[in-house]
CSV table of C-alpha atoms in Angstrom, one decimal:
chain,number,residue,atom,x,y,z
A,1,MET,CA,3.5,-7.5,2.5
A,2,THR,CA,6.7,-6.5,4.3
A,3,ALA,CA,7.5,-2.9,5.1
A,4,ASP,CA,10.7,-3.2,3.1
A,5,LEU,CA,8.8,-4.1,0.0
A,6,VAL,CA,6.4,-1.2,0.5
A,7,TYR,CA,9.3,1.2,0.6
A,8,LEU,CA,10.9,-0.4,-2.4
A,9,VAL,CA,7.8,-0.3,-4.6
A,10,ALA,CA,6.9,3.3,-3.4
A,11,GLY,CA,10.5,4.5,-4.0
A,12,GLY,CA,10.6,2.9,-7.4
A,13,SER,CA,7.3,4.5,-8.3
A,14,LEU,CA,8.5,7.9,-7.2
A,15,LEU,CA,11.7,7.6,-9.2
A,16,LEU,CA,9.9,6.4,-12.3
A,17,ALA,CA,7.4,9.2,-11.9
A,18,ILE,CA,10.2,11.7,-12.0
A,19,VAL,CA,12.2,10.4,-15.0
A,20,LEU,CA,9.7,8.5,-17.3
A,21,PRO,CA,7.7,11.5,-18.8
A,22,ALA,CA,10.9,13.2,-20.1
A,23,LEU,CA,12.5,9.9,-21.2
A,24,LEU,CA,9.5,8.7,-23.2
A,25,ASP,CA,8.4,12.1,-24.7
A,26,ARG,CA,9.6,11.3,-28.2
A,27,TRP,CA,8.8,7.6,-28.3
A,28,ALA,CA,5.6,5.6,-29.0
A,29,ILE,CA,5.9,4.2,-25.5
A,30,SER,CA,3.9,5.5,-22.5
A,31,ALA,CA,4.8,5.5,-18.8
A,32,PRO,CA,1.9,3.0,-18.0
A,33,MET,CA,3.3,0.6,-20.5
A,34,VAL,CA,6.7,0.7,-18.8
A,35,LEU,CA,5.2,0.4,-15.3
A,36,VAL,CA,3.1,-2.6,-16.2
A,37,ALA,CA,6.1,-4.3,-17.7
A,38,VAL,CA,8.3,-3.5,-14.7
A,39,GLY,CA,5.5,-4.9,-12.4
A,40,ILE,CA,5.4,-8.1,-14.4
A,41,GLY,CA,9.1,-8.4,-14.2
A,42,LEU,CA,9.0,-7.9,-10.4
A,43,GLY,CA,6.2,-10.5,-10.2
A,44,LEU,CA,8.5,-13.1,-11.7
A,45,THR,CA,11.0,-12.6,-8.9
A,46,PRO,CA,10.7,-13.8,-5.2
A,47,LEU,CA,10.4,-10.1,-4.0
A,48,PRO,CA,6.5,-10.0,-4.0
A,49,ASP,CA,6.1,-13.2,-2.0
A,50,GLY,CA,3.5,-12.5,0.6
A,51,LEU,CA,2.1,-9.5,-1.2
A,52,PRO,CA,-1.7,-9.4,-0.9
A,53,LEU,CA,-2.7,-9.6,-4.6
A,54,ASP,CA,-5.9,-11.6,-4.5
A,55,PRO,CA,-8.6,-9.2,-5.6
A,56,GLN,CA,-11.3,-11.2,-3.7
A,57,ALA,CA,-9.5,-11.1,-0.4
A,58,ASN,CA,-8.2,-7.5,-0.8
A,59,ARG,CA,-11.2,-5.9,-2.4
A,60,ALA,CA,-11.6,-3.1,0.1
A,61,ALA,CA,-7.9,-2.0,-0.2
A,62,ILE,CA,-8.1,-2.1,-4.0
A,63,GLU,CA,-11.3,0.0,-3.9
A,64,HIS,CA,-9.9,2.7,-1.7
A,65,VAL,CA,-6.5,3.1,-3.5
A,66,THR,CA,-8.1,3.3,-6.9
A,67,GLU,CA,-10.8,5.6,-5.6
A,68,LEU,CA,-8.1,8.0,-4.4
A,69,ALA,CA,-6.4,7.8,-7.8
A,70,VAL,CA,-9.6,8.7,-9.7
A,71,LEU,CA,-10.4,11.5,-7.3
A,72,VAL,CA,-7.0,13.2,-7.7
A,73,ALA,CA,-7.2,12.7,-11.5
A,74,LEU,CA,-10.7,14.3,-11.6
A,75,MET,CA,-9.5,17.3,-9.6
A,76,GLY,CA,-6.6,17.8,-11.9
A,77,VAL,CA,-8.7,17.4,-15.0
A,78,GLY,CA,-11.3,20.0,-13.8
A,79,LEU,CA,-8.5,22.5,-13.1
A,80,ALA,CA,-6.8,21.9,-16.4
A,81,ILE,CA,-9.8,22.6,-18.7
A,82,ASP,CA,-9.7,26.2,-20.0
A,83,ARG,CA,-13.1,26.3,-21.7
A,84,PRO,CA,-15.8,28.0,-19.5
A,85,LEU,CA,-19.1,26.3,-18.7
A,86,SER,CA,-21.8,28.4,-17.1
A,87,LEU,CA,-25.3,27.2,-16.0
A,88,ARG,CA,-26.6,30.7,-17.0
A,89,ASP,CA,-24.9,31.0,-20.3
A,90,ARG,CA,-26.4,28.7,-23.0
A,91,SER,CA,-23.6,29.6,-25.5
A,92,THR,CA,-21.0,27.9,-23.3
A,93,TRP,CA,-23.1,24.7,-23.3
A,94,ARG,CA,-23.1,24.7,-27.1
A,95,ARG,CA,-19.3,24.9,-27.1
A,96,TRP,CA,-19.3,21.7,-25.0
A,97,GLY,CA,-21.4,20.0,-27.7
A,98,THR,CA,-18.7,17.4,-28.5
A,99,THR,CA,-18.6,16.4,-24.8
A,100,TRP,CA,-22.3,15.9,-24.5
A,101,ARG,CA,-22.3,13.7,-27.6
A,102,LEU,CA,-19.6,11.5,-26.2
A,103,LEU,CA,-21.5,11.2,-22.9
A,104,GLY,CA,-25.0,11.0,-24.1
A,105,ILE,CA,-24.6,8.8,-27.2
A,106,THR,CA,-21.2,7.1,-27.2
A,107,MET,CA,-21.0,5.9,-23.6
A,108,PRO,CA,-24.5,4.4,-23.5
A,109,LEU,CA,-23.8,2.6,-26.8
A,110,CYS,CA,-20.6,1.2,-25.3
A,111,ILE,CA,-22.3,0.0,-22.2
A,112,ALA,CA,-25.1,-1.7,-24.2
A,113,ALA,CA,-22.7,-3.3,-26.7
A,114,VAL,CA,-20.4,-4.8,-24.1
A,115,ALA,CA,-23.3,-6.0,-21.9
A,116,LEU,CA,-24.9,-7.7,-24.9
A,117,LEU,CA,-21.6,-9.3,-26.0
A,118,ALA,CA,-21.1,-10.6,-22.5
A,119,TRP,CA,-24.7,-11.8,-22.1
A,120,GLY,CA,-24.6,-13.5,-25.5
A,121,ALA,CA,-21.4,-15.3,-24.4
A,122,GLY,CA,-23.3,-16.8,-21.4
A,123,VAL,CA,-22.5,-14.3,-18.7
A,124,ALA,CA,-25.3,-13.6,-16.1
A,125,PRO,CA,-27.3,-10.5,-16.9
A,126,ALA,CA,-26.2,-8.5,-13.8
A,127,ALA,CA,-22.5,-9.3,-14.4
A,128,ALA,CA,-22.8,-8.5,-18.1
A,129,LEU,CA,-24.4,-5.1,-17.3
A,130,LEU,CA,-21.7,-4.4,-14.8
A,131,LEU,CA,-18.9,-5.3,-17.3
A,132,GLY,CA,-20.4,-2.8,-19.7
A,133,ALA,CA,-20.6,-0.1,-17.0
A,134,VAL,CA,-17.1,-0.5,-15.7
A,135,LEU,CA,-15.4,-0.7,-19.1
A,136,ALA,CA,-17.4,2.1,-20.8
A,137,PRO,CA,-15.9,5.3,-19.3
A,138,THR,CA,-12.8,6.9,-20.6
A,139,ASP,CA,-10.3,6.9,-17.7
A,140,PRO,CA,-9.1,10.3,-16.4
A,141,VAL,CA,-6.1,8.6,-14.9
A,142,LEU,CA,-4.4,6.8,-17.8
A,143,ALA,CA,-5.6,9.1,-20.6
A,144,SER,CA,-3.1,11.9,-19.8
A,145,ASP,CA,-1.3,11.4,-23.1
A,146,VAL,CA,-4.4,12.5,-25.0
A,147,GLN,CA,-5.6,15.2,-22.7
A,148,VAL,CA,-5.0,18.9,-22.3
A,149,ALA,CA,-1.7,19.7,-20.7
A,150,GLY,CA,-2.9,22.1,-18.0
A,151,PRO,CA,-4.5,25.4,-17.3
A,152,GLN,CA,-3.5,28.5,-19.2
A,153,THR,CA,-3.0,31.5,-17.0
A,154,GLY,CA,-1.9,35.1,-17.4
A,155,ASP,CA,-3.2,38.0,-19.4
A,156,LEU,CA,-4.8,36.1,-22.3
A,157,GLU,CA,-8.2,35.0,-23.5
A,158,VAL,CA,-8.6,31.6,-21.8
A,159,ASP,CA,-10.1,28.9,-24.0
A,160,GLU,CA,-9.2,25.5,-25.5
A,161,SER,CA,-7.3,25.7,-28.8
A,162,ASP,CA,-7.1,21.9,-29.2
A,163,GLU,CA,-10.7,20.6,-29.7
A,164,LEU,CA,-9.6,16.9,-29.7
A,165,ARG,CA,-7.8,17.0,-26.4
A,166,PHE,CA,-10.6,19.1,-24.9
A,167,ALA,CA,-13.2,16.5,-26.0
A,168,LEU,CA,-11.2,13.6,-24.5
A,169,THR,CA,-10.4,15.5,-21.3
A,170,SER,CA,-13.9,16.7,-20.6
A,171,GLU,CA,-15.4,13.3,-21.4
A,172,ALA,CA,-13.0,11.6,-18.9
A,173,GLY,CA,-13.9,14.2,-16.3
A,174,LEU,CA,-17.6,13.7,-16.5
A,175,ASN,CA,-18.1,10.1,-17.5
A,176,ASP,CA,-16.6,8.6,-14.4
A,177,GLY,CA,-19.5,10.0,-12.4
A,178,LEU,CA,-22.1,9.4,-15.1
A,179,ALA,CA,-21.2,5.7,-15.4
A,180,PHE,CA,-22.2,5.1,-11.7
A,181,PRO,CA,-26.0,4.9,-12.4
A,182,PHE,CA,-25.3,1.8,-14.6
A,183,VAL,CA,-23.0,0.3,-12.0
A,184,TYR,CA,-25.9,0.7,-9.6
A,185,ALA,CA,-28.3,-0.8,-12.1
A,186,ALA,CA,-26.1,-4.0,-12.2
A,187,ILE,CA,-26.1,-4.0,-8.4
A,188,LEU,CA,-29.9,-3.7,-8.2
A,189,LEU,CA,-30.3,-6.4,-10.8
A,190,ALA,CA,-28.1,-8.7,-8.8
A,191,THR,CA,-29.7,-7.9,-5.4
A,192,GLU,CA,-33.3,-7.0,-6.2
A,193,GLY,CA,-34.1,-9.2,-9.2
A,194,ALA,CA,-36.4,-8.2,-12.0
A,195,VAL,CA,-36.1,-4.7,-13.4
A,196,ARG,CA,-39.7,-3.9,-12.7
A,197,HIS,CA,-39.0,-4.0,-8.9
A,198,TRP,CA,-36.5,-1.1,-9.0
A,199,ALA,CA,-36.8,0.7,-12.4
A,200,LEU,CA,-38.5,3.8,-11.0
A,201,GLU,CA,-36.1,4.1,-8.1
A,202,TRP,CA,-33.2,3.8,-10.5
A,203,VAL,CA,-34.4,6.5,-12.8
A,204,GLY,CA,-35.6,8.9,-10.1
A,205,PHE,CA,-32.7,8.5,-7.7
A,206,TYR,CA,-29.7,6.8,-9.2
A,207,LEU,CA,-29.9,8.3,-12.7
A,208,VAL,CA,-31.3,11.8,-11.9
A,209,GLY,CA,-31.2,12.5,-8.2
A,210,LYS,CA,-27.7,11.5,-7.4
A,211,ILE,CA,-26.3,13.3,-10.4
A,212,VAL,CA,-28.1,16.5,-9.4
A,213,LEU,CA,-26.9,16.2,-5.8
A,214,GLY,CA,-23.3,15.6,-7.0
A,215,VAL,CA,-23.4,18.7,-9.2
A,216,LEU,CA,-24.9,20.9,-6.5
A,217,ALA,CA,-22.3,19.7,-4.0
A,218,GLY,CA,-19.5,20.5,-6.4
A,219,ILE,CA,-20.8,24.0,-7.2
A,220,VAL,CA,-21.4,24.9,-3.5
A,221,VAL,CA,-18.0,23.7,-2.3
A,222,GLY,CA,-16.2,25.2,-5.4
A,223,ARG,CA,-17.8,28.6,-4.9
A,224,LEU,CA,-17.2,28.7,-1.2
A,225,LEU,CA,-13.5,27.7,-1.5
A,226,SER,CA,-12.9,30.1,-4.4
A,227,TYR,CA,-14.5,33.0,-2.5
A,228,VAL,CA,-12.3,32.3,0.5
A,229,ALA,CA,-9.1,31.8,-1.6
A,230,PHE,CA,-9.5,34.9,-3.8
A,231,ARG,CA,-11.9,37.3,-2.1
A,232,SER,CA,-12.0,36.7,1.6
A,233,ALA,CA,-11.9,39.9,3.8
A,234,SER,CA,-9.2,38.2,5.9
A,235,ARG,CA,-5.8,38.3,4.3
A,236,SER,CA,-4.8,35.1,6.1
A,237,LEU,CA,-7.6,33.2,4.3
A,238,ARG,CA,-6.8,34.5,0.9
A,239,VAL,CA,-4.5,31.5,0.2
A,240,ALA,CA,-4.3,32.3,-3.5
A,241,GLU,CA,-2.1,35.3,-2.7
A,242,ARG,CA,0.4,33.1,-0.9
A,243,GLY,CA,0.2,30.4,-3.6
A,244,GLU,CA,-0.7,27.7,-1.1
A,245,SER,CA,-1.5,25.0,-3.6
A,246,LEU,CA,-2.4,22.2,-1.2
A,247,LEU,CA,-5.9,23.7,-1.2
A,248,SER,CA,-6.5,21.5,-4.3
A,249,LEU,CA,-6.3,18.4,-2.1
A,250,ALA,CA,-8.5,20.0,0.6
A,251,ALA,CA,-11.0,20.9,-2.2
A,252,LEU,CA,-11.2,17.4,-3.6
A,253,VAL,CA,-11.6,15.7,-0.2
A,254,SER,CA,-14.2,18.3,0.8
A,255,ALA,CA,-16.2,18.1,-2.4
A,256,TYR,CA,-16.2,14.3,-2.3
A,257,GLY,CA,-17.2,14.2,1.3
A,258,VAL,CA,-20.1,16.6,0.9
A,259,GLY,CA,-21.2,14.9,-2.3
A,260,GLU,CA,-21.3,11.5,-0.7
A,261,LEU,CA,-22.8,12.8,2.5
A,262,ILE,CA,-25.9,14.3,0.8
A,263,GLY,CA,-26.3,11.2,-1.3
A,264,GLY,CA,-24.8,12.4,-4.6
A,265,TYR,CA,-22.0,11.1,-6.8
A,266,GLY,CA,-18.8,12.1,-5.2
A,267,PHE,CA,-16.7,11.7,-8.4
A,268,LEU,CA,-19.0,14.2,-10.2
A,269,ALA,CA,-18.9,16.6,-7.2
A,270,VAL,CA,-15.1,16.7,-7.3
A,271,PHE,CA,-14.9,17.5,-11.1
A,272,VAL,CA,-17.7,20.1,-10.8
A,273,CYS,CA,-15.9,21.6,-7.8
A,274,ALA,CA,-12.7,21.9,-9.8
A,275,MET,CA,-14.5,23.5,-12.7
A,276,THR,CA,-16.3,25.9,-10.4
A,277,PHE,CA,-13.1,26.9,-8.6
A,278,ARG,CA,-11.4,27.4,-12.0
A,279,SER,CA,-14.2,29.8,-13.1
A,280,ALA,CA,-13.1,32.2,-10.4
A,281,GLU,CA,-10.2,34.4,-11.5
A,282,ARG,CA,-9.8,32.2,-14.5
A,283,SER,CA,-6.4,33.6,-15.6
A,284,HIS,CA,-4.9,33.5,-12.1
A,285,ASP,CA,-1.5,31.7,-11.8
A,286,TYR,CA,-2.9,30.0,-8.7
A,287,HIS,CA,-4.8,27.5,-10.8
A,288,ALA,CA,-1.5,26.3,-12.4
A,289,ALA,CA,0.0,25.8,-9.0
A,290,MET,CA,-2.9,23.8,-7.8
A,291,HIS,CA,-2.9,21.7,-10.9
A,292,GLN,CA,0.8,20.9,-10.4
A,293,VAL,CA,0.1,19.4,-7.0
A,294,THR,CA,-2.7,17.2,-8.2
A,295,GLU,CA,-0.8,16.1,-11.3
A,296,ARG,CA,2.3,15.0,-9.3
A,297,LEU,CA,0.2,13.1,-6.7
A,298,GLU,CA,-1.9,11.5,-9.4
A,299,ARG,CA,1.3,10.4,-11.2
A,300,LEU,CA,2.7,8.8,-8.1
A,301,ILE,CA,-0.5,7.0,-7.1
A,302,THR,CA,-1.1,5.8,-10.7
A,303,LEU,CA,2.4,4.4,-11.1
A,304,PHE,CA,2.1,2.6,-7.8
A,305,VAL,CA,-1.2,1.1,-8.9
A,306,LEU,CA,0.3,0.0,-12.3
A,307,LEU,CA,3.3,-1.6,-10.6
A,308,VAL,CA,1.0,-3.6,-8.4
A,309,LEU,CA,-1.2,-4.5,-11.4
A,310,GLY,CA,1.8,-5.7,-13.3
A,311,ILE,CA,2.9,-7.9,-10.3
A,312,ALA,CA,-0.6,-9.3,-10.1
A,313,LEU,CA,-0.7,-10.1,-13.8
A,314,SER,CA,2.3,-12.5,-13.3
A,315,ARG,CA,0.9,-13.8,-10.1
A,316,GLY,CA,-2.4,-15.3,-11.4
A,317,LEU,CA,-4.7,-12.3,-12.0
A,318,LEU,CA,-5.4,-13.6,-15.5
A,319,ALA,CA,-5.9,-17.2,-14.4
A,320,SER,CA,-9.6,-17.1,-15.1
A,321,LEU,CA,-9.4,-15.3,-18.5
A,322,ASP,CA,-11.0,-17.2,-21.3
A,323,TRP,CA,-11.9,-16.6,-25.0
A,324,ARG,CA,-15.0,-14.6,-23.9
A,325,GLY,CA,-12.9,-12.1,-21.9
A,326,VAL,CA,-10.3,-11.7,-24.6
A,327,THR,CA,-13.0,-11.3,-27.3
A,328,ILE,CA,-15.0,-8.7,-25.3
A,329,GLY,CA,-11.9,-6.7,-24.3
A,330,LEU,CA,-10.4,-6.5,-27.8
A,331,ALA,CA,-13.8,-5.9,-29.4
A,332,LEU,CA,-14.4,-2.9,-27.1
A,333,ILE,CA,-11.0,-1.3,-27.8
A,334,LEU,CA,-10.8,-2.0,-31.6
A,335,LEU,CA,-14.5,-2.0,-32.6
A,336,VAL,CA,-17.1,-1.0,-30.1
A,337,ARG,CA,-15.7,2.2,-28.8
A,338,PRO,CA,-14.5,3.5,-32.2
A,339,ALA,CA,-17.8,2.7,-33.8
A,340,ALA,CA,-19.8,4.2,-30.9
A,341,GLY,CA,-17.5,7.2,-31.0
A,342,LEU,CA,-18.1,7.8,-34.7
A,343,VAL,CA,-21.9,7.5,-34.2
A,344,GLY,CA,-21.8,10.0,-31.3
A,345,LEU,CA,-19.5,12.5,-33.2
A,346,SER,CA,-21.1,12.3,-36.6
A,347,PRO,CA,-21.9,15.9,-37.4
A,348,PHE,CA,-25.5,16.7,-38.6
A,349,ARG,CA,-24.0,19.8,-40.1
A,350,PRO,CA,-20.4,19.3,-41.0
A,351,GLU,CA,-19.7,23.0,-41.3
A,352,THR,CA,-20.5,23.5,-37.6
A,353,SER,CA,-18.3,20.6,-36.3
A,354,ARG,CA,-15.4,21.7,-34.2
A,355,LEU,CA,-13.5,18.5,-35.0
A,356,THR,CA,-11.9,17.7,-38.4
A,357,GLY,CA,-12.5,14.3,-39.9
A,358,PRO,CA,-9.2,12.8,-38.7
A,359,GLN,CA,-9.9,14.2,-35.2
A,360,ARG,CA,-13.3,12.6,-35.0
A,361,TRP,CA,-11.6,9.3,-35.8
A,362,ALA,CA,-9.0,9.9,-33.1
A,363,ALA,CA,-11.6,11.0,-30.5
A,364,ALA,CA,-13.7,7.9,-31.3
A,365,PHE,CA,-10.6,5.6,-30.9
A,366,PHE,CA,-9.0,6.9,-27.8
A,367,GLY,CA,-11.4,5.6,-25.2
A,368,VAL,CA,-8.7,4.6,-22.7
A,369,ARG,CA,-9.7,2.0,-20.0
A,370,GLY,CA,-7.9,2.2,-16.7
A,371,VAL,CA,-7.9,2.6,-13.0
A,372,GLY,CA,-11.6,3.8,-12.8
A,373,SER,CA,-12.7,0.4,-14.1
A,374,ILE,CA,-10.9,-1.4,-11.3
A,375,TYR,CA,-12.6,0.9,-8.8
A,376,TYR,CA,-16.1,0.3,-10.1
A,377,LEU,CA,-15.6,-3.4,-10.1
A,378,ALA,CA,-14.2,-3.4,-6.6
A,379,TYR,CA,-17.1,-1.2,-5.4
A,380,ALA,CA,-19.8,-3.5,-7.0
A,381,ALA,CA,-18.1,-6.6,-5.7
A,382,GLY,CA,-18.5,-5.2,-2.2
A,383,GLU,CA,-22.3,-4.8,-2.8
A,384,ALA,CA,-23.0,-8.3,-4.3
A,385,ASP,CA,-20.7,-11.3,-4.3
A,386,GLU,CA,-21.7,-12.4,-7.8
A,387,LEU,CA,-20.3,-9.2,-9.2
A,388,GLY,CA,-16.8,-9.9,-8.0
A,389,THR,CA,-16.0,-13.2,-9.7
A,390,ASP,CA,-12.5,-14.1,-10.8
A,391,TRP,CA,-13.6,-14.0,-14.4
A,392,LEU,CA,-14.7,-10.4,-14.1
A,393,TRP,CA,-11.4,-9.4,-12.5
A,394,SER,CA,-9.5,-11.2,-15.2
A,395,THR,CA,-11.5,-9.7,-18.0
A,396,VAL,CA,-11.2,-6.1,-16.7
A,397,ALA,CA,-7.5,-6.5,-16.0
A,398,PHE,CA,-6.9,-7.9,-19.5
A,399,THR,CA,-8.9,-5.0,-21.1
A,400,ILE,CA,-6.9,-2.4,-19.1
A,401,VAL,CA,-3.6,-3.9,-20.1
A,402,ALA,CA,-4.7,-4.2,-23.8
A,403,SER,CA,-5.8,-0.5,-23.7
A,404,VAL,CA,-2.5,0.5,-22.1
A,405,LEU,CA,-0.6,-1.3,-24.9
A,406,VAL,CA,-2.7,-0.3,-27.9
A,407,HIS,CA,-3.6,3.3,-26.9
A,408,GLY,CA,-0.1,3.9,-25.3
A,409,ALA,CA,1.7,2.9,-28.5
A,410,LEU,CA,-0.5,4.9,-30.8
A,411,ALA,CA,-1.2,8.1,-28.7
A,412,THR,CA,2.0,10.0,-29.5
A,413,PRO,CA,2.1,9.3,-33.3
A,414,LEU,CA,-1.6,9.7,-33.9
A,415,MET,CA,-2.1,12.8,-31.8
A,416,ARG,CA,0.8,14.5,-33.7
A,417,ARG,CA,-0.7,13.4,-37.1
A,418,VAL,CA,-4.1,14.9,-36.4
A,419,ASP,CA,-2.8,18.1,-34.9
A,420,PRO,CA,-3.9,20.9,-37.2
A,421,SER,CA,-0.7,22.8,-36.6
A,422,ASN,CA,1.3,20.0,-38.2
A,423,ALA,CA,-0.8,20.2,-41.4
């Protein structure tokens, strides 16, 4: 890849990041749709000749770029959510009931359904389980069209007024970390063999231990940084007074580093850190300034990734796609996720549900697949060669593009239709 092409793609990404949101606001077209199309167009020209697009040969670079995109998105999502969540206040946990259902019921059902479909189609058990794990989470990067807009600040009662957007945003923030145990299960199945050899280790460490460690790391880093930013005895350390919003980037890097260093899930640590930081001085304008920084950086990285994805699509990324990959990808988007979502969100007592009937259908449908899936696949491929086959890359890429097209086209009209204020 020449330096000239790097500048061209980066410059084009930046320009599109600036103009696309306003241009597409009234249309049933999303920025990711445009970026993928532009990338495909670039791929049909001689410009990308020499660009390292082979996912097998460039797995490490793909892993780190997509990892950064997810981290920035998780920080932004954590800062954007207005609804409080306190470990000591059980009432706040009940107000997150929709989120817990999507995480505890819908996501495992999606993982199991995709894994069974792949296994039934002849895919090896470890690869089938991995496919379910990487495609199950709702992506915090590409789901911005159906998420909350940003933190409310000022002299007002801070909470979420749009239950649908809150549900999809909080789900995307938490499920990227909670999908990791199942990615590790696929890795262990590929490297250790029979489940009986590693089942206890998986439950005790990967399913419980690493989640707890990730949450603790996020809480500690979030509380420490919020104390320094808002309440430090030294005026020079109270960065909130100066509006130094780059602290958001320092926070996400610190939380991720601490979480990974102590053996927890770094993604979960970043989201929890953002939520913990937001809980301090909840109505302070500083949160909005921090969110702006992460939002703009996320937009730039995401558009760059989508441009490269589009180029790769026209340069052979889908060469190994077959009827199995097409069937699984479309089944997940059009059948599995909506059905699992409806099961998870079915109210036992309709009068206590925070979502209307149409909103439950929308929350069930908008399980956007995206950059996080690419990261998980790249990570697993680095741990076991059989988990990085061309077929898996083609299937995941096809599913992401299908999600970009289907969810991108329907997000604007459907979200407006189910908005209670439009009733």
